[in-house]
C-alpha atoms as a printed R data frame, in Angstrom:
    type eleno elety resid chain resno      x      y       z
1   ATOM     1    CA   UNK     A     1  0.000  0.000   0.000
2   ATOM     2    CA   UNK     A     2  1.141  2.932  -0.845
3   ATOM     3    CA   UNK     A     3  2.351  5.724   2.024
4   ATOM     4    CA   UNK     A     4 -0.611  8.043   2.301
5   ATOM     5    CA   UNK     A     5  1.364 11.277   3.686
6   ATOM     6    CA   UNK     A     6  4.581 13.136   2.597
7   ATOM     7    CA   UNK     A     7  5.829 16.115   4.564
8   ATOM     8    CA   UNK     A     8  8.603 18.272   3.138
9   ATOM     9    CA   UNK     A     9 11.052 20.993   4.671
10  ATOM    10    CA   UNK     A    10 10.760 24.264   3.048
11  ATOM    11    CA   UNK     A    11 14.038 25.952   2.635
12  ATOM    12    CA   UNK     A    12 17.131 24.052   1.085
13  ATOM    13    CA   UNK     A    13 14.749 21.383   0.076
14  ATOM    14    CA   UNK     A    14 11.670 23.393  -2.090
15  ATOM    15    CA   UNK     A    15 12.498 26.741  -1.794
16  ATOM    16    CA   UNK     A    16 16.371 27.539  -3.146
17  ATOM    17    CA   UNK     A    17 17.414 30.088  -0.719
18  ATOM    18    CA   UNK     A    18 20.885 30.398  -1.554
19  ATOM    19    CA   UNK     A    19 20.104 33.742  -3.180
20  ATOM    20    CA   UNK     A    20 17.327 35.789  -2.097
21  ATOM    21    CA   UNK     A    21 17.008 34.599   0.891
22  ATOM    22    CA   UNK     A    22 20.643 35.088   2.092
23  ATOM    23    CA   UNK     A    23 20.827 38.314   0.906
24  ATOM    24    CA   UNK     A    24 17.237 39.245   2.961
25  ATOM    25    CA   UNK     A    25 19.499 38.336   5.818
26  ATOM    26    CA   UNK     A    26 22.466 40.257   5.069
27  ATOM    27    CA   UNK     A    27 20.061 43.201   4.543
28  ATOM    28    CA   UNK     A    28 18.306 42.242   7.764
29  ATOM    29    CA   UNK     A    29 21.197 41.806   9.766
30  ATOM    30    CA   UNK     A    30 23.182 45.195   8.433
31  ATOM    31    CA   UNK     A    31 19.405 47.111   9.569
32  ATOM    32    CA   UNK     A    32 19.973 45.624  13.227
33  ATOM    33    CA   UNK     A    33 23.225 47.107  13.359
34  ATOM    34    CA   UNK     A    34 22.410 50.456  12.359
35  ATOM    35    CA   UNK     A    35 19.169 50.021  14.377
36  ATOM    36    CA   UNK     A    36 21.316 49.176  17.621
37  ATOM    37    CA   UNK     A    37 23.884 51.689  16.780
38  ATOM    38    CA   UNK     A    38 26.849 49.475  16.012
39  ATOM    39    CA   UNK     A    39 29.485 49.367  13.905
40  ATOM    40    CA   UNK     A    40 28.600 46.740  10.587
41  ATOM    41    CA   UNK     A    41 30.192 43.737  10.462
42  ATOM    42    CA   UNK     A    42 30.618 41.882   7.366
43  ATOM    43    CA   UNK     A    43 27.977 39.685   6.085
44  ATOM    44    CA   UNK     A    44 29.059 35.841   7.136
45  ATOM    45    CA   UNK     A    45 27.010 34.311   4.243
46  ATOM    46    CA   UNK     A    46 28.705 30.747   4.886
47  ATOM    47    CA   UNK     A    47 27.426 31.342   8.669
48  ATOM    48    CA   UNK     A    48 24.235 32.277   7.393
49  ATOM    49    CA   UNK     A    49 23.870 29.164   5.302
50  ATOM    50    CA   UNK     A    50 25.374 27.121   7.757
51  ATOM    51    CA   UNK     A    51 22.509 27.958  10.641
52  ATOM    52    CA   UNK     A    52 19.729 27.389   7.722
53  ATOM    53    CA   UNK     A    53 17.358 24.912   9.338
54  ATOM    54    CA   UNK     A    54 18.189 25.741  12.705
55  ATOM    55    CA   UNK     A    55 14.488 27.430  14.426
56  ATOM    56    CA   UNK     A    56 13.989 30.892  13.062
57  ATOM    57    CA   UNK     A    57 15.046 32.311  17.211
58  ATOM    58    CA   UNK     A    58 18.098 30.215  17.343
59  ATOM    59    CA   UNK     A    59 18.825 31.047  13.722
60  ATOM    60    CA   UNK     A    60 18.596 34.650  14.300
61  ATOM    61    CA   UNK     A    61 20.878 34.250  17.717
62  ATOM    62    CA   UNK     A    62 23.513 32.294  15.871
63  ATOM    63    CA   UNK     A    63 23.696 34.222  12.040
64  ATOM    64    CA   UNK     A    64 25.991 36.747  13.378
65  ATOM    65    CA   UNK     A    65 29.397 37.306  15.209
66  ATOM    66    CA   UNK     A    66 28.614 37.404  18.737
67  ATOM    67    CA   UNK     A    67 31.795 39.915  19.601
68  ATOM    68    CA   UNK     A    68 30.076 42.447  17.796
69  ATOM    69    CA   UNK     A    69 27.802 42.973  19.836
70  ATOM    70    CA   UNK     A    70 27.491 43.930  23.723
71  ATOM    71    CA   UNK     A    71 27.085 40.485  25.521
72  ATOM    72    CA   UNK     A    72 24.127 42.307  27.619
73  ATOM    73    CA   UNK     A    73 22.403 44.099  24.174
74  ATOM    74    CA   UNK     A    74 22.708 40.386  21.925
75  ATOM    75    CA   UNK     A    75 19.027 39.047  22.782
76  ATOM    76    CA   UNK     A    76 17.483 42.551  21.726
77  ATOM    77    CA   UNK     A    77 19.728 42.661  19.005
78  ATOM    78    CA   UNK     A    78 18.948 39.246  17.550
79  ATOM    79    CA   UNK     A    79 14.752 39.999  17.940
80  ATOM    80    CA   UNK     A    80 15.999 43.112  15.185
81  ATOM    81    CA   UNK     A    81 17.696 41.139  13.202
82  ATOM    82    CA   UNK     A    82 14.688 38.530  13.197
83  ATOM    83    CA   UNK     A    83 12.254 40.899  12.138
84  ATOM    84    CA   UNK     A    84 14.526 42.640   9.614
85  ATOM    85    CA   UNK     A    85 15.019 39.802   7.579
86  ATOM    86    CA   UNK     A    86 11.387 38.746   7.666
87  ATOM    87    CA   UNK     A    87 10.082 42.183   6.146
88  ATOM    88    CA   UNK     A    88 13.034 41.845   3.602
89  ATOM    89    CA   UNK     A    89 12.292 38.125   2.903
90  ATOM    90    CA   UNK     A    90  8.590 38.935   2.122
91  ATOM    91    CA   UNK     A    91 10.148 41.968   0.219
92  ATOM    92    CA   UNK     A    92 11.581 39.201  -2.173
93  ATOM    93    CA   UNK     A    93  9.036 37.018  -2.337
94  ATOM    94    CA   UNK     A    94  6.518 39.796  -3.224
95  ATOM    95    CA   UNK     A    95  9.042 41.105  -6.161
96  ATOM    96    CA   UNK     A    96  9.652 37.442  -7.935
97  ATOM    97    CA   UNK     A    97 13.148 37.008  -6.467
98  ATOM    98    CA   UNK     A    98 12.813 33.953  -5.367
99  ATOM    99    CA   UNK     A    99 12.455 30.585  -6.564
100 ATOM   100    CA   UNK     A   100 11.466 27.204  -6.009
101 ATOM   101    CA   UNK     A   101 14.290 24.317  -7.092
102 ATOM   102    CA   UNK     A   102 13.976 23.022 -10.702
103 ATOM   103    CA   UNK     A   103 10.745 20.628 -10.959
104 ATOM   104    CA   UNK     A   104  9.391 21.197  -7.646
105 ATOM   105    CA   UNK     A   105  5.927 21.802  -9.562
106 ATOM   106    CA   UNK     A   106  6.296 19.401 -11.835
107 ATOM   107    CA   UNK     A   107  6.805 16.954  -8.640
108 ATOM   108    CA   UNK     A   108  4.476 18.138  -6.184
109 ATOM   109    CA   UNK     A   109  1.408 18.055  -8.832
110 ATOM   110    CA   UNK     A   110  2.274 14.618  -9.513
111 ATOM   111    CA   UNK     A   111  2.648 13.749  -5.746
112 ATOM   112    CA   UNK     A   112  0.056 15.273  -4.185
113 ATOM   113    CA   UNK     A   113 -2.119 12.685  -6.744
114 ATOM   114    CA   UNK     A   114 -0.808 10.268  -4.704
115 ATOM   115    CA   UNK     A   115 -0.277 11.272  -1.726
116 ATOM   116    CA   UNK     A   116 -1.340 13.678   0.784
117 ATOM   117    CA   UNK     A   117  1.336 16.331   1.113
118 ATOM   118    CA   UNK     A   118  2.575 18.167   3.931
119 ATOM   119    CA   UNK     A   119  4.842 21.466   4.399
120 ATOM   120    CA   UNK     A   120  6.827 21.885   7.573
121 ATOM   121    CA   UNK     A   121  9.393 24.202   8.780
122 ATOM   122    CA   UNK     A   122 11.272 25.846  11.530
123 ATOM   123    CA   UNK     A   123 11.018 29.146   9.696
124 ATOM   124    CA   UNK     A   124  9.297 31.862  11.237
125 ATOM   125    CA   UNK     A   125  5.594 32.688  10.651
126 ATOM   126    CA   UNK     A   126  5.670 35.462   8.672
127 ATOM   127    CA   UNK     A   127  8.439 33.957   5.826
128 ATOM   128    CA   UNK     A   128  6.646 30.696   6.116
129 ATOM   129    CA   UNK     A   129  3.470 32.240   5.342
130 ATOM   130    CA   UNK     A   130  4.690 34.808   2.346
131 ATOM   131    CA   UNK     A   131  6.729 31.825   0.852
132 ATOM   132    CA   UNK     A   132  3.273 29.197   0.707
133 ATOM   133    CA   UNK     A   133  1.558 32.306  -0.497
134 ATOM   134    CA   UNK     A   134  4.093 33.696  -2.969
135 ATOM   135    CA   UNK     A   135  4.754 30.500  -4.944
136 ATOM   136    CA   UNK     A   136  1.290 29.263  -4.489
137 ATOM   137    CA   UNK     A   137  2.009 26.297  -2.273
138 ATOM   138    CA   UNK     A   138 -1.445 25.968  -1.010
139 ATOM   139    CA   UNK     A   139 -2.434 24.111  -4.302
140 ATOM   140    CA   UNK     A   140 -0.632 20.963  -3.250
141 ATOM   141    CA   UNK     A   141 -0.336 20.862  -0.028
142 ATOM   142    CA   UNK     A   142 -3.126 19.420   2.357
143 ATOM   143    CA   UNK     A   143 -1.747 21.323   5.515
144 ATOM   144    CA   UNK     A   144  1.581 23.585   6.249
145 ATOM   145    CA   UNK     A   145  2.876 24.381   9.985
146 ATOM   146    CA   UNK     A   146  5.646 26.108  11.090
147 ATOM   147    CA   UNK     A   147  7.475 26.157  13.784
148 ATOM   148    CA   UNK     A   148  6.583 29.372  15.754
149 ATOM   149    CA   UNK     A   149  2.784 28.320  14.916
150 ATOM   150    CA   UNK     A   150  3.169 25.381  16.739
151 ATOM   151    CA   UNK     A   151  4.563 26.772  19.588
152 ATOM   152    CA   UNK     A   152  2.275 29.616  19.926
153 ATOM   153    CA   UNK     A   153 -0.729 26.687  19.274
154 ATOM   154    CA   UNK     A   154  0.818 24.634  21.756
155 ATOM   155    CA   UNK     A   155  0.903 21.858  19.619
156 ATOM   156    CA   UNK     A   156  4.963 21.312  18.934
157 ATOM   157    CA   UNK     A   157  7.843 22.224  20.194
158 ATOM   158    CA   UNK     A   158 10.107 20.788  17.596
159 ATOM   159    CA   UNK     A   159 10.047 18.877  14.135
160 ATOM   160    CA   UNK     A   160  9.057 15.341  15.508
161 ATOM   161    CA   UNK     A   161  6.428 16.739  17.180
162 ATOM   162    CA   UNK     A   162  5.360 18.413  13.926
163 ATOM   163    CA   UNK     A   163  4.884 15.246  12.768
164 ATOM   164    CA   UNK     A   164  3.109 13.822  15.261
165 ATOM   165    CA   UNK     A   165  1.035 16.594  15.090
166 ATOM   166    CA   UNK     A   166  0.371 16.361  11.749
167 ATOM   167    CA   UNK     A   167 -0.048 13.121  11.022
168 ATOM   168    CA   UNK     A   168 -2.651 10.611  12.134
169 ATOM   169    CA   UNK     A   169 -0.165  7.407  11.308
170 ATOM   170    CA   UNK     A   170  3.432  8.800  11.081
171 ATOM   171    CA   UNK     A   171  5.000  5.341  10.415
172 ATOM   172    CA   UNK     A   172  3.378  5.590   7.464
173 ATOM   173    CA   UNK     A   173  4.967  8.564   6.547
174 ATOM   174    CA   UNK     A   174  7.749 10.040   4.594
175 ATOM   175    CA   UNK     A   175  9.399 12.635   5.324
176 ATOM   176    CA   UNK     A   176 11.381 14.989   2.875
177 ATOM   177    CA   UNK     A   177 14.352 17.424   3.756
178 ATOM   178    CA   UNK     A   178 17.861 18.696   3.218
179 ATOM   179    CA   UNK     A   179 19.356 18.777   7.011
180 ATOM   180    CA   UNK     A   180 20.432 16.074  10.063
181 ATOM   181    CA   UNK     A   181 17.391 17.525  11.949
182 ATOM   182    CA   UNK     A   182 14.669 16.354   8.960
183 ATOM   183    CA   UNK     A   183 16.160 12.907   8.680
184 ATOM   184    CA   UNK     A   184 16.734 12.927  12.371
185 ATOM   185    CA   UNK     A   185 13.311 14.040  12.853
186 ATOM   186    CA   UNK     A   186 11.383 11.650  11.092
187 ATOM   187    CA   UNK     A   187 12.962  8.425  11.903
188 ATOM   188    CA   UNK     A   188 12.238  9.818  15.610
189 ATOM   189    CA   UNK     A   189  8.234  9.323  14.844
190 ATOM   190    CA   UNK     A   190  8.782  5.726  12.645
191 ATOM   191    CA   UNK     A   191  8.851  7.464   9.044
192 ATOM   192    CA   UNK     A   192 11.267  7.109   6.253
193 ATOM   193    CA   UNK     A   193 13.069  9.627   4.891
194 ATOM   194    CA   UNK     A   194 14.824 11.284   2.147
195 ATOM   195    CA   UNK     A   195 17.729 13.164   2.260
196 ATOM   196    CA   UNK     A   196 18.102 16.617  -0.482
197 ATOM   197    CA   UNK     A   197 21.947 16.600  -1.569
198 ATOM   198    CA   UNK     A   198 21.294 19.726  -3.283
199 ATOM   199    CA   UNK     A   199 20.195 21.605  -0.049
200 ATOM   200    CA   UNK     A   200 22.145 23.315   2.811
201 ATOM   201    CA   UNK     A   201 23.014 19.948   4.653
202 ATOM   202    CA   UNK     A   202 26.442 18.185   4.171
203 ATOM   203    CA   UNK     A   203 26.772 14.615   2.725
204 ATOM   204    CA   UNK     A   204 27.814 13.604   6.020
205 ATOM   205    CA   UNK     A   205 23.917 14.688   7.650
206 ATOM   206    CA   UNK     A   206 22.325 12.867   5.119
207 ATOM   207    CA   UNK     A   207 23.858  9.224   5.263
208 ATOM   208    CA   UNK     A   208 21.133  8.180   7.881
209 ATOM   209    CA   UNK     A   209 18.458  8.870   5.483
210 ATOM   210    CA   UNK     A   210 16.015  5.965   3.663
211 ATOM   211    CA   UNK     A   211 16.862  7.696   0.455
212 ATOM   212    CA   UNK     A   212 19.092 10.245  -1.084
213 ATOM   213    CA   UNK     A   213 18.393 12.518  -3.918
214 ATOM   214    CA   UNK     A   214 19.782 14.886  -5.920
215 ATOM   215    CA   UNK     A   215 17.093 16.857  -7.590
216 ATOM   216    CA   UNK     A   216 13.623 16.688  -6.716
217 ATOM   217    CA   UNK     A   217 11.940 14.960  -9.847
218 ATOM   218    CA   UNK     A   218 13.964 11.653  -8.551
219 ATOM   219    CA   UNK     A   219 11.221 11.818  -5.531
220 ATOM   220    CA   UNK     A   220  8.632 10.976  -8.899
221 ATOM   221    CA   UNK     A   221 10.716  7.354  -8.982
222 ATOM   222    CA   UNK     A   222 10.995  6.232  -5.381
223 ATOM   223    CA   UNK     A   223  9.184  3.262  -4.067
224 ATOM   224    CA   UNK     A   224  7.578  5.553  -1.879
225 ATOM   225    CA   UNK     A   225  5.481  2.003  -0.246
């Protein structure tokens, strides 16, 4: 019998965000400085890239150097930079900069005949929300919760419990996603998984995983039963 739910990551695994996204938060995190009165620091892209996946509060307390900024100013300083980067990551959504990875519609039309599809994320509420909006993810996919949602709805407080949440029968599930804490995630909750090569994660996070791809049209071939 086929497995009647598949529940995908967002970033690094539909959405490419090794463009648009990176540079929101390079714009975001240059308007906390001057919003804090600081001197800029450069833009760590390979830091930023590096923390993708991580939950959008301990992303935003990680993406910069710590030493510049006052140890006693950093938890104010990282809310800025949070909400920076959201305004300028709907910014690029809403002007076409960014873009979901080659076939991703082509894939999720023919999956979501077949399955029921899920979106799920650590990404803050207001990206999360602009990004399902912007690319029209709501035409495929059955439900979509993010992090922060779940936490303010009390019904998460990480990705396994996403699942849980989500799905009625989660060892039936698979679940779809580009970092350690996807795979990790759903093999927590009795699903299989597929690892993204193509995302943010290293070969190295992915070797647990049921499946590896590298591009998602491959997902169209897997004996996903």
């Amino acid at each position: 019998m086929a497995l009647s739910t598949i529940l995908f990551d967002m970033d690094g695994t539909l959405l490419d965000s090794r463009t648009a996204v990176v540079d929101a938060v390079a714009d975001g995190l240059a308007g906390a400085y001057r919003h804090h009165g600081l001197p800029p620091a450069e833009p760590d892209r390979k830091l930023f890239a590096a923390c993708m996946g991580l939950p959008s509060d301990a992303y935003f307390a990680r993406a910069f150097d710590p030493e510049t900024v006052p140890r006693d100013r950093r938890g104010a300083f990282a809310r800025t930079f949070g909400r920076l980067t959201a305004a300028a990551e709907v910014a690029a959504i809403r002007d076409g900069r960014t873009a979901l990875y080659p076939g991703a519609a082509e894939t999720l039309a023919f999956l979501s005949e077949r399955h029921r599809l899920l979106l799920f994320s650590n990404a803050g509420a207001v990206y999360f929300r602009a990004v399902i909006a912007g690319h029209g993810l709501e035409r495929v996919f059955a439900d979509a919760l993010c992090l922060e949602e779940a936490l303010s709805r009390r019904l998460a407080s990480d990705k396994a419990d996403m699942i849980v949440a989500m799905v009625e029968n989660p060892g039936r599930a698979v679940v779809v996603g580009d970092r350690a804490g996807d795979i990790e995630a759903g093999h927590a909750v009795g699903a299989r998984t597929v690892g993204c090569r193509y995302g943010f994660g290293s070969p190295e996070e992915l070797q647990a995983a049921d499946w590896i791809i590298d591009g998602l049209p491959e997902l169209m071939a897997l004996p996903l039963a």
